XYZ file of C-alpha atoms in Angstrom:
710
model
C 89.136 87.910 99.822
C 91.441 85.425 98.115
C 93.655 86.998 95.462
C 93.289 85.721 91.941
C 95.143 86.076 88.668
C 94.007 88.859 86.335
C 93.484 86.385 83.488
C 90.675 84.725 85.461
C 88.803 87.930 86.258
C 85.630 88.905 84.348
C 86.321 90.892 81.190
C 84.616 94.063 82.427
C 86.754 93.922 85.588
C 89.960 93.664 83.538
C 88.872 96.570 81.351
C 88.464 98.992 84.253
C 91.228 97.770 86.532
C 94.002 99.821 84.982
C 91.830 102.969 85.084
C 90.902 102.899 88.749
C 92.740 102.399 92.055
C 93.234 99.002 93.609
C 90.860 97.646 96.196
C 90.969 99.461 99.498
C 91.683 103.004 98.286
C 89.046 105.342 99.595
C 88.785 108.027 96.884
C 89.822 108.683 93.329
C 89.000 111.163 90.635
C 87.448 111.227 87.196
C 86.453 114.738 86.155
C 85.735 115.516 89.772
C 85.337 113.460 92.919
C 83.725 110.033 92.761
C 81.636 108.672 95.555
C 80.060 105.327 96.278
C 76.832 106.174 94.459
C 78.560 106.565 91.072
C 78.319 103.616 88.740
C 80.454 102.078 86.015
C 79.065 100.950 82.681
C 80.322 98.361 80.231
C 80.738 98.764 76.493
C 76.981 98.344 75.882
C 76.103 101.210 78.207
C 74.632 98.875 80.818
C 75.305 99.444 84.490
C 77.865 97.005 85.934
C 78.369 97.989 89.557
C 79.103 100.937 91.780
C 82.558 102.159 92.682
C 82.190 100.647 96.153
C 81.348 97.306 94.528
C 84.351 97.703 92.234
C 86.656 97.880 95.238
C 85.221 94.596 96.473
C 85.247 92.880 93.064
C 88.700 93.864 91.768
C 91.149 91.546 93.464
C 94.772 92.373 94.114
C 96.886 90.218 91.781
C 98.669 87.251 93.316
C 102.251 88.030 94.222
C 103.444 85.851 91.343
C 101.323 87.899 88.916
C 102.767 91.178 90.196
C 106.131 90.129 88.726
C 105.724 90.043 84.950
C 108.147 89.485 82.094
C 107.613 93.012 80.801
C 108.342 94.410 84.285
C 111.660 92.551 84.369
C 112.602 93.641 80.840
C 111.800 97.280 81.592
C 113.674 97.028 84.910
C 116.789 95.694 83.170
C 116.747 98.526 80.603
C 116.173 101.256 83.166
C 118.564 99.642 85.656
C 121.451 99.774 83.191
C 120.562 103.337 82.270
C 120.505 104.500 85.897
C 123.764 102.642 86.624
C 125.420 104.795 83.951
C 124.008 107.964 85.510
C 125.108 106.887 89.002
C 128.642 106.093 87.823
C 128.907 109.413 86.031
C 127.876 111.348 89.121
C 130.017 109.208 91.440
C 133.130 109.625 89.282
C 132.696 113.380 88.820
C 131.336 115.071 91.952
C 130.140 112.270 94.220
C 126.659 113.781 94.729
C 123.929 111.331 93.743
C 120.376 112.703 94.108
C 117.452 110.367 94.636
C 116.312 108.953 91.302
C 113.316 107.046 92.702
C 110.808 109.439 91.151
C 112.514 109.124 87.776
C 112.481 105.316 88.077
C 108.773 105.236 88.916
C 107.850 107.708 86.198
C 109.914 106.062 83.445
C 108.694 102.610 84.501
C 105.099 103.820 84.208
C 105.762 105.332 80.784
C 107.618 102.332 79.341
C 104.999 99.773 80.343
C 102.207 102.035 79.098
C 104.141 102.270 75.827
C 104.556 98.474 75.822
C 100.791 98.033 76.247
C 100.102 100.558 73.514
C 102.301 98.676 71.033
C 100.646 95.358 71.877
C 97.198 96.908 71.496
C 98.044 98.262 68.040
C 99.265 94.797 67.049
C 95.950 93.342 68.273
C 97.600 91.331 71.042
C 96.016 91.175 74.468
C 98.162 92.686 77.194
C 97.416 92.356 80.877
C 96.359 95.589 82.628
C 99.132 97.600 84.221
C 98.601 97.739 87.973
C 100.205 99.800 90.690
C 101.671 96.593 92.101
C 103.577 95.963 88.872
C 104.671 99.607 88.836
C 106.017 99.113 92.376
C 107.930 96.004 91.283
C 109.587 97.956 88.442
C 110.548 100.809 90.746
C 111.953 98.398 93.336
C 114.000 96.507 90.734
C 115.461 99.668 89.237
C 116.371 101.232 92.589
C 117.974 97.971 93.766
C 119.943 97.801 90.513
C 121.402 101.298 90.523
C 121.830 101.053 94.312
C 124.609 98.526 93.622
C 126.347 101.125 91.441
C 126.389 103.383 94.519
C 127.108 100.959 97.373
C 129.470 98.881 95.203
C 132.147 101.507 95.754
C 133.046 102.073 92.093
C 133.883 105.687 92.857
C 134.927 105.243 96.486
C 136.477 102.274 98.289
C 137.082 99.947 95.300
C 138.698 102.725 93.305
C 140.729 103.665 96.389
C 142.618 100.392 95.873
C 143.700 101.342 92.349
C 147.312 102.002 91.399
C 146.426 105.462 90.048
C 145.025 106.482 93.442
C 148.165 105.147 95.126
C 150.328 107.236 92.779
C 148.232 110.378 93.314
C 148.902 110.180 97.055
C 152.564 109.419 96.418
C 154.953 106.634 97.364
C 156.704 108.920 99.863
C 153.559 109.507 101.912
C 153.756 107.490 105.184
C 151.448 104.472 105.172
C 150.842 104.555 101.406
C 152.436 101.287 100.276
C 152.695 99.826 96.786
C 151.632 96.391 98.095
C 148.271 97.833 99.207
C 147.076 98.097 95.604
C 144.513 96.086 93.656
C 143.792 97.331 90.162
C 140.149 96.979 89.058
C 139.400 93.877 86.996
C 135.981 92.558 86.035
C 136.640 89.085 87.440
C 137.294 89.985 91.069
C 134.778 92.850 90.998
C 132.020 90.438 89.916
C 133.070 87.944 92.612
C 133.102 90.584 95.356
C 129.822 92.284 94.377
C 127.930 88.994 94.037
C 129.336 87.775 97.349
C 128.292 90.737 99.517
C 125.263 92.329 97.832
C 122.506 89.847 98.775
C 123.225 89.632 102.492
C 121.684 93.024 103.270
C 118.361 91.852 101.808
C 118.271 88.708 103.933
C 119.356 90.330 107.188
C 116.482 92.826 107.360
C 113.583 90.718 106.004
C 112.702 89.125 109.393
C 112.337 92.629 110.886
C 109.994 94.030 108.237
C 106.842 93.289 110.233
C 108.200 95.091 113.287
C 109.376 98.122 111.298
C 106.280 98.593 109.127
C 103.384 97.417 111.298
C 104.525 97.580 114.906
C 106.749 100.651 114.963
C 104.830 102.212 112.047
C 107.960 103.985 110.804
C 107.231 106.599 108.168
C 110.096 106.029 105.680
C 109.395 109.380 103.984
C 111.007 108.474 100.637
C 109.162 105.153 100.488
C 105.897 106.858 101.390
C 106.416 109.591 98.783
C 107.151 106.978 96.121
C 103.980 105.077 97.050
C 101.890 108.244 96.811
C 103.411 108.911 93.393
C 102.685 105.393 92.113
C 99.153 105.425 93.538
C 98.500 108.747 91.823
C 99.671 107.382 88.466
C 96.977 104.734 88.543
C 94.020 107.087 88.746
C 92.504 108.801 85.694
C 93.719 112.236 86.803
C 97.100 110.882 87.864
C 97.577 109.139 84.524
C 96.956 112.449 82.727
C 99.503 114.175 84.943
C 101.998 111.359 84.403
C 101.650 111.746 80.616
C 102.417 115.462 80.943
C 105.432 114.679 83.127
C 106.693 112.088 80.649
C 106.398 114.581 77.774
C 108.346 117.126 79.808
C 110.992 114.513 80.681
C 111.306 113.408 77.046
C 111.771 116.977 75.796
C 114.403 117.919 78.382
C 116.174 114.572 77.941
C 116.437 115.179 74.195
C 117.644 118.735 74.803
C 120.263 117.547 77.292
C 121.477 114.725 75.037
C 121.928 116.905 71.962
C 123.530 119.728 73.939
C 126.067 117.233 75.347
C 126.660 116.074 71.765
C 127.156 119.719 70.716
C 129.654 120.333 73.548
C 131.685 117.286 72.520
C 132.654 118.884 69.194
C 134.641 121.600 71.006
C 136.277 119.542 73.759
C 139.551 118.637 72.024
C 141.577 115.502 72.601
C 141.155 115.454 76.379
C 144.733 116.518 77.146
C 144.116 120.268 76.756
C 141.762 122.549 78.681
C 139.271 122.807 75.832
C 135.531 123.188 75.474
C 132.650 124.284 77.620
C 134.066 122.463 80.640
C 136.686 125.239 80.756
C 134.476 128.166 79.707
C 135.564 131.261 81.733
C 132.031 132.441 82.475
C 133.258 134.418 85.523
C 136.623 135.429 84.073
C 140.019 133.800 83.595
C 141.201 134.470 87.152
C 138.064 132.825 88.533
C 138.626 129.938 86.115
C 142.056 129.329 87.672
C 140.290 128.922 91.036
C 137.685 126.606 89.451
C 134.891 129.185 89.629
C 132.930 128.808 86.399
C 129.630 127.671 84.955
C 130.651 124.730 82.786
C 127.251 124.149 81.128
C 126.918 120.679 82.640
C 123.184 119.955 82.603
C 123.584 116.902 84.866
C 124.634 119.137 87.752
C 121.903 121.659 86.941
C 119.365 118.823 87.107
C 120.868 117.535 90.359
C 120.551 121.035 91.782
C 116.876 121.107 90.816
C 116.226 117.835 92.678
C 118.329 118.538 95.775
C 116.836 120.800 98.484
C 117.753 124.487 98.336
C 119.839 124.272 101.509
C 122.019 121.509 100.011
C 122.829 123.627 96.949
C 123.468 126.742 99.033
C 125.717 124.692 101.345
C 127.730 123.395 98.389
C 128.199 126.931 97.035
C 129.132 128.221 100.508
C 131.754 125.482 100.828
C 133.165 126.461 97.427
C 133.412 130.140 98.408
C 135.077 129.354 101.764
C 137.623 126.980 100.225
C 138.445 128.085 96.671
C 137.396 131.698 97.164
C 139.123 132.390 100.500
C 141.165 129.597 102.109
C 143.225 128.159 99.261
C 144.314 131.561 97.838
C 145.342 132.671 101.362
C 147.174 129.422 102.207
C 148.991 129.458 98.856
C 150.510 132.854 99.769
C 151.113 132.139 103.474
C 154.351 130.206 103.025
C 153.106 127.139 104.939
C 154.417 124.646 102.394
C 157.097 124.285 99.746
C 155.766 125.664 96.446
C 157.625 122.911 94.589
C 154.986 120.444 95.880
C 152.391 120.812 93.134
C 149.590 118.750 91.648
C 148.480 115.865 93.860
C 151.408 116.021 96.309
C 149.989 115.823 99.831
C 152.834 117.933 101.226
C 151.497 120.873 99.223
C 148.138 122.632 98.878
C 146.542 119.327 97.832
C 146.997 118.009 101.387
C 144.886 120.841 102.819
C 142.152 120.230 100.249
C 141.816 116.525 100.988
C 142.261 116.441 104.761
C 140.040 119.433 105.564
C 137.313 117.809 103.421
C 137.802 114.542 105.350
C 137.508 116.409 108.669
C 134.192 117.973 107.625
C 132.835 114.636 106.354
C 133.830 112.792 109.533
C 132.484 115.517 111.838
C 129.128 115.571 110.068
C 128.950 111.780 109.836
C 129.842 111.193 113.486
C 127.337 113.782 114.716
C 124.486 112.355 112.646
C 125.418 108.798 113.599
C 125.220 109.601 117.312
C 122.025 111.618 116.809
C 120.245 108.861 114.885
C 121.325 106.225 117.429
C 120.002 108.349 120.324
C 116.727 109.086 118.507
C 116.305 105.420 117.576
C 116.975 104.194 121.118
C 114.539 106.766 122.529
C 111.751 105.771 120.142
C 112.334 102.069 120.755
C 112.144 102.756 124.500
C 108.847 104.602 123.987
C 107.482 101.678 121.977
C 108.545 99.303 124.716
C 106.955 101.418 127.473
C 103.636 101.721 125.650
C 103.242 97.921 125.633
C 102.225 97.598 121.986
C 99.451 95.280 120.946
C 100.264 92.094 119.012
C 100.494 92.621 115.277
C 97.354 91.367 113.584
C 95.364 92.440 110.594
C 92.677 93.916 112.817
C 94.622 95.654 115.542
C 96.265 99.023 115.298
C 99.480 99.760 117.154
C 98.181 103.070 118.451
C 94.586 102.724 119.547
C 93.420 99.267 118.503
C 91.192 100.656 115.723
C 91.990 100.364 112.041
C 90.303 101.924 109.050
C 89.091 99.522 106.397
C 91.921 100.601 104.147
C 94.595 99.974 106.819
C 93.098 96.608 107.658
C 93.291 95.467 104.043
C 96.847 96.718 103.708
C 97.804 94.795 106.847
C 96.126 91.657 105.512
C 98.117 91.893 102.285
C 101.355 92.567 104.138
C 100.949 89.754 106.668
C 99.829 87.249 104.038
C 102.996 87.753 101.999
C 105.600 87.616 104.755
C 108.914 85.905 104.046
C 109.455 82.993 106.495
C 112.086 83.738 109.124
C 113.738 80.345 108.688
C 114.227 80.948 104.962
C 115.836 84.369 105.365
C 118.044 83.371 108.298
C 119.261 80.095 106.760
C 120.087 81.839 103.459
C 121.923 84.576 105.368
C 124.027 82.054 107.282
C 124.785 80.112 104.098
C 125.808 83.192 102.094
C 127.827 84.543 105.031
C 129.740 81.262 105.178
C 130.462 81.411 101.443
C 131.501 85.046 101.713
C 133.816 84.264 104.629
C 135.689 81.884 102.349
C 135.621 83.991 99.168
C 136.532 87.510 100.346
C 139.956 86.536 101.810
C 140.768 85.027 98.416
C 140.020 88.370 96.740
C 141.624 90.532 99.464
C 144.222 88.428 101.382
C 144.689 91.048 104.173
C 140.934 90.705 104.925
C 141.266 87.646 107.187
C 138.405 85.185 107.495
C 137.753 86.256 111.087
C 137.495 89.892 109.921
C 134.751 88.850 107.493
C 132.984 86.766 110.141
C 133.049 89.720 112.532
C 131.457 91.908 109.853
C 128.605 89.443 109.407
C 128.049 89.060 113.123
C 127.764 92.840 113.522
C 125.824 93.365 110.288
C 122.311 92.511 111.577
C 122.619 95.032 114.407
C 124.006 97.764 112.167
C 121.452 97.039 109.433
C 118.640 97.310 111.972
C 120.030 100.613 113.304
C 120.356 102.082 109.828
C 116.936 100.875 108.666
C 115.300 102.145 111.848
C 117.049 105.503 111.639
C 116.133 105.850 107.967
C 112.507 105.151 108.843
C 112.524 108.012 111.340
C 114.680 110.592 109.596
C 114.894 109.486 105.918
C 118.660 109.761 106.403
C 120.605 106.627 105.459
C 124.004 106.529 107.157
C 125.360 103.615 105.131
C 128.517 105.514 104.156
C 129.078 106.421 107.813
C 128.844 102.782 108.877
C 131.230 101.957 106.043
C 133.752 104.544 107.289
C 133.500 103.170 110.830
C 134.279 99.697 109.486
C 137.132 101.184 107.458
C 138.846 102.714 110.494
C 138.239 99.745 112.811
C 139.514 97.035 110.475
C 142.398 99.116 109.095
C 143.641 99.652 112.658
C 142.982 95.981 113.536
C 145.014 94.681 110.584
C 147.852 97.149 111.114
C 150.301 98.849 108.789
C 152.459 95.820 108.053
C 149.582 93.449 107.369
C 147.744 95.212 104.565
C 145.652 97.433 106.825
C 144.718 99.785 103.971
C 143.326 96.936 101.846
C 141.558 95.341 104.832
C 139.988 98.668 105.797
C 138.700 99.436 102.305
C 137.355 95.885 101.845
C 135.615 95.972 105.251
C 134.133 99.348 104.303
C 132.642 97.686 101.229
C 131.154 94.796 103.180
C 129.569 97.015 105.849
C 128.380 99.734 103.487
C 126.738 97.319 101.050
C 124.838 95.439 103.765
C 123.449 98.449 105.628
C 122.642 100.346 102.407
C 120.741 97.411 100.883
C 118.860 96.829 104.152
C 117.552 100.402 104.379
C 116.673 100.448 100.667
C 114.655 97.249 101.032
C 112.752 98.594 104.028
C 111.892 101.731 102.044
C 110.565 99.421 99.315
C 108.546 97.411 101.848
C 106.924 100.666 102.946
C 106.142 101.541 99.332
C 104.736 98.052 98.780
C 102.642 98.268 101.947
C 101.019 101.520 100.785
C 100.428 100.266 97.220
C 99.142 96.919 98.526
C 101.955 95.002 96.871
C 102.893 91.666 98.373
C 106.095 91.598 100.480
C 107.016 88.490 98.511
C 106.891 90.370 95.222
C 108.958 93.150 96.838
C 111.475 90.593 98.078
C 111.745 88.905 94.692
C 111.957 92.294 92.948
C 114.802 93.286 95.272
C 116.598 89.991 94.590
C 116.176 90.388 90.825
C 117.194 94.059 90.951
C 120.271 93.218 93.022
C 121.213 90.471 90.564
C 120.822 92.914 87.671
C 122.934 95.440 89.569
C 125.670 92.862 90.202
C 125.871 92.335 86.433
C 125.144 95.789 85.034
C 126.972 97.980 87.558
C 130.427 96.409 86.931
C 129.850 96.325 83.168
C 128.797 99.975 82.949
C 131.685 100.948 85.230
C 134.040 99.046 82.938
C 132.810 101.133 80.027
C 133.911 104.295 81.870
C 137.152 102.635 83.030
C 138.220 101.672 79.512
C 136.982 104.775 77.711
C 138.075 107.633 79.991
C 141.091 108.542 82.160
C 139.451 107.856 85.536
C 141.113 109.706 88.397
C 142.864 112.300 86.231
C 142.879 115.504 88.261
C 142.525 117.615 85.111
C 139.990 115.355 83.418
C 136.216 115.108 83.626
C 136.159 111.955 85.774
C 138.295 112.954 88.756
C 136.880 110.249 91.067
C 137.318 112.575 94.079
C 136.230 110.111 96.755
C 138.781 107.448 95.750
C 141.616 109.528 97.209
C 139.540 110.474 100.273
C 138.663 106.856 101.105
C 142.256 105.650 100.652
C 143.492 108.461 102.873
C 140.942 107.480 105.528
C 142.326 103.939 105.463
C 145.870 105.304 105.786
C 144.772 107.436 108.745
C 143.255 104.341 110.343
C 146.594 102.528 110.005
C 149.113 105.333 110.371
C 147.375 108.300 111.959
C 147.983 111.877 110.837
C 151.560 112.402 109.776
C 153.664 114.182 107.177
C 150.970 116.800 106.631
C 151.896 120.364 105.683
C 152.115 123.011 108.379
C 148.946 123.784 110.352
C 146.913 121.258 108.329
C 146.101 119.190 111.403
C 144.940 122.288 113.304
C 142.644 123.190 110.417
C 141.275 119.631 110.429
C 140.450 119.861 114.132
C 138.796 123.253 113.625
C 136.593 122.081 110.749
C 135.705 118.839 112.536
C 134.468 120.867 115.524
C 132.736 123.300 113.205
C 130.793 120.466 111.557
C 129.607 119.219 114.952
C 128.664 122.725 116.177
C 126.817 123.665 112.972
C 124.809 120.434 113.115
C 124.013 121.085 116.781
C 122.760 124.578 115.970
C 120.581 123.175 113.158
C 118.947 120.745 115.569
C 118.482 123.233 118.414
C 116.950 126.066 116.421
C 113.231 126.102 115.544
C 112.479 124.673 112.115
C 111.694 128.073 110.608
C 115.291 129.133 111.336
C 117.154 125.819 111.137
C 116.286 125.383 107.461
C 118.721 128.212 106.718
C 121.691 126.581 108.503
C 124.136 124.977 106.016
C 124.912 121.256 105.907
C 128.619 120.514 106.589
C 128.661 117.292 104.523
C 127.518 119.236 101.453
C 130.009 122.015 102.186
C 132.878 119.499 102.204
C 132.507 118.261 98.631
C 133.792 121.363 96.758
C 136.768 121.740 99.156
C 138.504 119.046 97.156
C 137.250 119.178 93.575
C 136.380 122.837 92.976
C 133.504 125.267 92.696
C 132.357 124.625 89.141
C 129.662 122.057 89.955
C 128.508 124.176 92.923
C 127.662 126.985 90.504
C 125.842 124.551 88.205
C 123.777 123.193 91.096
C 123.062 126.673 92.411
C 121.704 127.675 88.991
C 119.424 124.632 89.236
C 118.130 125.714 92.630
C 117.568 129.292 91.356
C 115.490 127.934 88.453
C 113.340 125.938 90.890
C 112.977 128.898 93.265
C 111.786 131.220 90.485
C 109.455 128.511 89.147
C 107.971 128.067 92.617
C 107.345 131.797 92.939
C 105.655 131.983 89.548
C 103.512 128.845 89.818
C 104.089 126.522 92.777
C 101.536 123.914 91.655
C 103.081 123.497 88.202
C 106.572 123.453 89.658
C 105.645 120.555 91.954
C 104.421 118.604 88.928
C 107.128 119.412 86.392
C 110.356 120.067 88.343
C 111.101 116.355 89.058
C 110.464 115.440 85.408
C 112.408 118.435 84.046
C 115.398 117.747 86.290
C 115.324 114.012 85.596
C 115.337 114.727 81.871
C 118.450 116.893 82.177
C 120.252 114.178 84.163
C 119.076 111.303 81.966
C 119.905 113.004 78.665
C 123.444 113.876 79.699
C 123.841 110.397 81.203
C 122.643 108.821 77.958
C 125.334 110.709 76.043
C 127.942 108.870 78.152
C 127.337 105.725 76.048
C 128.133 107.144 72.567
C 130.861 109.276 74.160
C 132.506 106.135 75.576
C 132.172 104.335 72.228
C 133.864 107.246 70.459
C 136.643 107.294 73.049
C 137.201 103.529 72.733
C 137.362 103.932 68.949
C 140.033 106.657 69.425
C 137.831 109.271 67.758
C 138.724 112.717 69.100
C 136.479 115.780 68.852
C 137.336 117.850 65.769
C 137.713 121.226 67.542
C 139.362 122.638 70.646
C 137.790 125.813 72.058
C 140.197 127.653 74.387
C 140.258 131.134 75.932
C 143.143 133.559 76.486
C 143.522 137.162 77.674
C 143.082 139.692 74.865
C 146.804 140.528 74.727
C 147.784 136.879 74.376
C 144.999 136.243 71.857
C 146.276 139.133 69.723
C 149.791 137.655 69.732
C 148.478 134.234 68.739
C 146.313 135.760 66.026
C 149.240 137.681 64.529
C 151.468 134.602 64.665
C 149.036 132.296 62.887
C 147.016 134.843 60.969
């Protein structure tokens, strides 16, 4: 049936469209289970048509009508908000949980609120469809995805002068000329140049991925199920409950962050709840404390239990056992303190790098092998041609699948358009990037764009099978290859970090778009509306991500080891580039041996996880998660573990309610604390310090202080 605009549909069709699922869905609820014999009535109580007839009469909106002004406005608001949250997490601990559910839920709430306002003002507002909800979610995810893949806490910040100074001028391979301090001008130029190519490179393969290979894309599928459920009567009721829960916890988190600010001092002293000795002063010195950070508690509630347990295990191994032992072993000169890599700091950074590389390399090889095997199986089974009426497995489609295929095939993006735009943007990028980063020669950039389609396909395919995007791993591979290619005397560190940005952005955007195509396929959204939503979201991200980062950059001491925004991955990425150019050198005693041991351990632990049956493997820790606290401390590991304990207890008490409310509760904690970052930054820019400094001392010292000032 030909799609038509909602404005041209009969009034009774418009009235019921936002209450019932789109055409093609097989069941939905309204105080029980509907079936085809149930009927709908209009305002006069007269029978209109049955539910089955409704499915045939209610047309899917044209792809142009799926992209509305209100959807774009809501996407811009939420996109900026989620960029702030992503920056805060990236600059503090580097763990960024999936915020797709939060984006879908808040998008649903805001447009429902928009419609409610218009209704009260007696203005007609078009019904809110699942397709429009999908567009909002796609825009928002694409927007805050730029805040992640843009490298504001990783490779771009690794070029900064502060990161160079933290490593030290005396460290071999760390040169003052390999520095580029963040500035809005070149950041805008770089982000706009590289961010759109990942969208164009994967579009021609969408039909193969979604229809022929029938990849699951678990996150995309879960998001589609969520959006579909919102647009049923029962789902809308549940969504309202979730939104109320999110609003309450967001308010609680915001005002608690405001409360904590009053006691945090001027930022130069160890004041406030961030230095609360919840486990004692000695534990505080080893960064073991609960610092009352609700963002990390919320992240722990969203992340799987094994991730949180792995993070805590890594904290215990490093800060609880290894660092205290190494500090008393006499392996390094005790005069090397702070961020000197010849001291304890060198062990922290390089052992973390070894774990990250071991885990990344293992999963990269595993995903490549799995992908090649599945592609070989698809090839051997001699798949049928992709049509709206043929299924890739047995040649038989349900009515629902057939209609989804029709929608998907009708809205395909022409190959010539995507490929010609890719070539054009690649040519522009090849000229622009060497102007921003002179060591990144034009032939380096061209090589990146020649390899990008293959790597984007591998990452998108692997993500479809495993739900595991390896964009950062591909970025690290590019970092090592191009740093070594450029060499030490030719700006290899800058070339490596820039190449990391190019590769990581392309493969990350490609896998994100394919997840969105899967969501759009299951919600019967046009691929063209998904493509446009991704373009718009990427554009918003290219504007909002640098601006929100600049707010943090100007308001807070980014990279300060004793501050809130330590930017831990900036040092790690710069050190990786130095390793690519220089190799391991000038490390403290036995550091290299420890790196080898932990690299092997990461590979072995991953192998054991994959070999054991699922009922046992779920208890094996994840090396990548274990690596994070090695460098920055155990405080956030305790916060996240408290989050996972809350979820575990909630699941034991009432699993059904926990499944409904945990995502909203956790999102509220993250969003509220993230929202406080805006007024906090404004206060910092205005040079307004908190009025109080709350500090803790041993009783004997406190008594002396009291007698002196009392």
